[in-house]
Amino acid sequence: MMVPITDNSGETAAWILAVPFLRSGDLRTEGLGEEDDRLIEGVRQVYQQTEQAARAKCKGMQALIAMGHVYMASGELSEMSERRILGGNQHALPADIFSDDVAYVALGHLHLAQQVAKQTRIRYCGSPLPLSLSERHYRHQVLAVTLEGNQLQSVTPHIVPRAVDLWRVPEKASPLDTVLASLAALAPQDLPLAQQPLLDVPVLLDKPQPMLREKILAVLEDKPVRLAKITPHYRETSQGTGFRQQHLSDVEPFQVLRHGWQQKYQGEPDEALSATFSHLLEQLEQDEDQ
């Protein structure tokens, strides 16, 4: 996992500690105490061993640069396009797993460019392009890192131009009539298909809306945008079922359906859905009797 980096003269100037994504099965946790977090300490051991091996190869002012595909404590996730790794947020890695003599730490996994623990030397560069509609306001970038000997001198961000824009219209979830009016007001632009913005449409609903997608597409028919997502939001209600206070063994199947429908749509399932559910339930009971 040690990769030498050469300078213009061909001399080794730094050692990359190229640590890959670590699964729990990759870690050795022998000798840890009961109070130790085995995932965190297992990762720490990997970096400590790699750093130690690199130090043995370092000559003169050669720098150590660590890499990792990890989720660090205080790291800011991008909505919908990332997940916490190595056991979840309780196992987020602390910045002190990297020794002080590591000049720079280049991290991957989180899409938002950010420092870790307010340290200039420990960074997520972030993804160079949006990987989710929620990243439409990100300033995607690459980082130019300058080292002077074995010390970090500077980190310079270079913003990546966005070839395809991401829109959310309207910016806040609104009733369907307001949404359709906002979409109808979009100014026409002469753009080729590959450059047309990707569109997220948030809609505020009281209940499931038949033909919702078709109504939105009809308004967008002559607009130079590509519908990527419709995000329904349902109004909150104080209506409840008392379901959570009951044991599951005491609950009828239709109560489960009704509760789930109310939780998601804040209303009652209509007659057609209720009849279909009853029919399927009868079929299931008949199959069990056979």
XYZ file of C-alpha atoms in Angstrom:
290
model
C 0.000 0.000 0.000
C 3.042 2.293 -0.299
C 3.425 4.133 -3.601
C 6.443 6.381 -4.234
C 5.839 9.790 -5.872
C 8.742 11.298 -7.813
C 9.625 14.926 -8.506
C 10.672 16.455 -11.839
C 14.159 15.035 -11.495
C 12.858 11.500 -10.977
C 13.761 11.383 -7.296
C 11.273 10.055 -4.753
C 9.719 13.107 -3.064
C 6.887 11.479 -1.105
C 5.281 8.196 -0.162
C 1.553 7.642 -0.687
C -0.078 5.416 1.927
C -2.705 4.027 -0.461
C -5.052 2.387 2.048
C -8.140 0.942 0.294
C -11.712 0.726 1.548
C -11.556 -1.404 4.703
C -14.311 -3.835 5.599
C -14.655 -5.098 9.138
C -13.358 -8.503 7.997
C -10.112 -6.851 6.831
C -9.258 -5.610 10.325
C -7.148 -7.314 12.975
C -8.391 -6.523 16.469
C -6.401 -8.905 18.662
C -5.199 -7.373 21.908
C -7.869 -4.665 22.119
C -9.575 -4.003 25.431
C -13.262 -4.328 26.207
C -13.720 -0.548 26.103
C -12.118 -0.146 22.648
C -14.223 0.318 19.522
C -12.938 -2.558 17.417
C -13.736 -0.935 14.068
C -12.077 2.392 14.877
C -9.049 0.806 16.536
C -8.732 -1.765 13.760
C -8.508 1.008 11.156
C -6.087 2.929 13.367
C -3.804 -0.118 13.480
C -3.775 -0.377 9.674
C -2.686 3.252 9.331
C -0.140 2.973 12.144
C 1.469 -0.084 10.563
C 1.491 1.519 7.110
C 2.950 4.771 8.449
C 5.638 2.846 10.308
C 6.619 0.925 7.169
C 6.726 4.163 5.149
C 8.894 5.932 7.737
C 11.419 3.122 7.389
C 11.669 3.911 3.657
C 11.707 7.709 3.993
C 14.988 9.453 3.288
C 15.757 13.105 3.885
C 12.693 15.334 3.486
C 10.388 12.841 1.783
C 6.748 13.457 2.754
C 4.050 11.061 3.896
C 0.649 11.372 2.195
C -2.224 9.211 3.439
C -5.292 8.208 1.441
C -8.478 6.495 2.553
C -12.050 5.626 1.610
C -13.562 6.373 5.013
C -16.308 8.174 6.905
C -14.753 10.608 9.359
C -16.312 12.052 12.510
C -17.956 15.435 11.792
C -18.077 14.631 8.074
C -21.078 16.130 6.257
C -23.020 13.656 4.143
C -24.755 14.457 0.879
C -28.452 13.706 1.083
C -29.457 10.513 -0.737
C -26.157 9.757 -2.429
C -23.903 8.440 0.324
C -24.048 6.094 3.259
C -22.103 5.822 6.464
C -19.578 3.014 6.205
C -17.843 0.681 8.652
C -20.781 0.250 10.980
C -22.502 3.630 10.953
C -22.120 7.006 12.579
C -21.113 5.573 15.961
C -17.985 4.218 14.258
C -17.046 7.451 12.472
C -13.280 7.701 12.499
C -11.513 10.413 14.539
C -8.887 12.633 12.913
C -6.204 11.367 15.310
C -5.949 8.036 13.467
C -3.482 9.940 11.243
C -0.124 10.736 12.865
C 1.117 14.313 13.058
C 4.002 13.645 10.673
C 1.595 12.793 7.812
C 1.821 15.932 5.662
C -1.517 15.528 3.879
C -4.534 13.191 4.033
C -6.596 12.834 0.833
C -9.939 11.218 1.611
C -12.684 9.772 -0.528
C -16.328 8.778 0.075
C -18.051 12.062 0.980
C -19.128 14.151 -2.004
C -19.026 17.556 -0.317
C -15.568 19.154 -0.310
C -14.618 19.747 3.321
C -11.876 19.799 5.916
C -11.916 17.236 8.711
C -11.725 18.460 12.320
C -10.857 21.934 10.951
C -7.461 20.640 9.830
C -6.121 21.970 6.527
C -4.082 18.807 6.012
C -7.056 16.385 6.261
C -9.607 16.851 3.490
C -12.298 15.393 1.335
C -11.775 16.867 -2.115
C -15.376 15.894 -2.903
C -16.782 14.575 -6.152
C -15.878 16.553 -9.304
C -19.500 16.520 -10.505
C -22.947 16.207 -8.876
C -23.991 12.662 -8.007
C -27.400 13.639 -6.611
C -29.930 16.389 -7.266
C -29.394 17.438 -3.647
C -25.864 18.514 -4.629
C -27.038 21.291 -6.938
C -25.556 24.025 -4.692
C -22.196 22.313 -4.150
C -19.046 23.941 -5.507
C -17.482 20.834 -7.015
C -13.745 21.056 -7.252
C -10.345 19.436 -7.424
C -7.525 20.368 -5.062
C -3.922 21.218 -5.949
C -1.712 20.320 -2.977
C 1.774 21.826 -2.749
C 4.426 20.304 -0.475
C 7.728 21.873 0.510
C 9.939 18.978 1.515
C 7.921 16.953 4.001
C 5.663 19.868 4.982
C 2.338 21.010 3.551
C 2.707 24.423 1.949
C -0.696 25.128 0.389
C -3.986 23.655 -0.798
C -5.627 25.418 -3.745
C -9.176 24.563 -4.906
C -9.991 24.641 -8.625
C -13.746 24.818 -9.285
C -15.013 22.334 -11.892
C -17.325 23.990 -14.459
C -20.783 22.408 -14.540
C -21.738 21.291 -18.036
C -25.325 20.416 -17.073
C -27.246 22.510 -14.552
C -29.499 21.122 -11.807
C -32.794 22.890 -11.110
C -35.424 22.566 -8.398
C -38.697 24.230 -9.413
C -40.257 25.511 -7.287
C -37.477 25.745 -4.692
C -39.910 24.782 -1.909
C -42.662 22.150 -2.069
C -45.903 23.863 -3.112
C -49.480 22.852 -4.050
C -49.839 21.303 -7.493
C -51.485 24.357 -9.095
C -48.583 26.551 -7.942
C -46.056 23.989 -9.175
C -47.652 23.791 -12.625
C -47.715 27.590 -12.874
C -44.029 27.803 -11.914
C -43.103 25.228 -14.532
C -45.198 26.952 -17.195
C -43.310 30.180 -16.488
C -39.912 28.663 -17.307
C -38.317 30.665 -20.086
C -37.573 28.737 -23.277
C -33.901 28.223 -24.117
C -32.297 26.867 -27.244
C -30.199 24.078 -25.735
C -29.272 20.657 -27.149
C -30.670 17.726 -25.202
C -27.329 16.818 -23.583
C -27.049 20.315 -22.067
C -30.618 20.738 -20.850
C -30.919 21.100 -17.038
C -32.022 18.138 -14.940
C -35.176 19.048 -13.033
C -36.417 18.112 -9.558
C -40.066 19.044 -8.907
C -41.222 19.116 -5.236
C -45.013 18.963 -4.835
C -47.101 19.463 -1.687
C -50.080 17.085 -1.629
C -52.962 16.212 0.692
C -53.273 12.704 -0.749
C -51.924 10.686 -3.691
C -52.587 12.596 -6.914
C -53.670 10.537 -9.948
C -51.775 11.342 -13.154
C -49.313 13.556 -11.283
C -46.409 12.744 -13.579
C -48.510 13.157 -16.702
C -49.720 16.613 -15.597
C -46.167 17.787 -14.968
C -44.868 16.354 -18.233
C -47.656 18.059 -20.160
C -46.547 21.475 -18.848
C -42.910 20.686 -19.614
C -43.563 19.481 -23.148
C -42.010 22.529 -24.850
C -39.506 23.390 -22.110
C -35.765 22.713 -22.565
C -35.413 20.694 -19.343
C -35.232 17.007 -18.477
C -37.499 15.830 -15.673
C -35.293 13.790 -13.349
C -37.480 13.492 -10.255
C -40.856 14.369 -8.767
C -40.657 14.647 -4.967
C -44.078 14.443 -3.266
C -44.452 15.980 0.196
C -47.586 15.259 2.223
C -49.150 17.654 4.704
C -48.760 16.705 8.362
C -51.875 15.890 10.317
C -52.646 15.195 13.930
C -54.812 12.223 12.947
C -53.653 9.003 14.600
C -54.697 5.376 14.929
C -53.394 4.305 18.324
C -51.548 1.591 16.409
C -48.251 2.035 18.221
C -49.846 1.280 21.573
C -51.018 -2.169 20.428
C -49.254 -5.503 20.216
C -48.875 -6.711 16.640
C -50.673 -9.965 17.502
C -53.764 -7.911 18.432
C -53.845 -5.931 15.190
C -55.954 -6.904 12.194
C -54.273 -6.833 8.747
C -56.488 -3.970 7.550
C -55.385 -1.895 10.553
C -51.793 -2.322 9.416
C -52.731 -1.123 5.917
C -54.689 1.810 7.311
C -51.883 2.833 9.652
C -49.240 2.657 6.923
C -51.441 4.687 4.567
C -52.050 7.350 7.213
C -48.366 7.580 8.047
C -47.410 8.177 4.420
C -50.433 9.993 2.982
C -52.279 11.314 6.076
C -55.643 10.020 4.895
C -57.810 6.920 4.552
C -57.313 4.292 1.808
C -60.097 4.566 -0.751
C -62.747 1.885 -1.420
C -60.998 0.428 -4.467
C -57.723 -0.064 -2.616
C -59.507 -1.481 0.439
C -61.424 -3.952 -1.745
C -58.248 -5.050 -3.527
C -56.500 -5.538 -0.198
C -59.399 -7.635 1.128
C -59.379 -9.744 -2.036
C -55.655 -10.433 -1.738
C -56.043 -11.253 1.948
C -58.802 -13.777 1.137
C -56.581 -15.369 -1.513
C -53.716 -15.648 0.960
C -55.941 -17.264 3.586
C -57.309 -19.737 1.008
C -53.769 -20.685 -0.067
C -52.810 -21.330 3.565
C -55.852 -23.601 4.022
C -54.961 -25.762 1.010
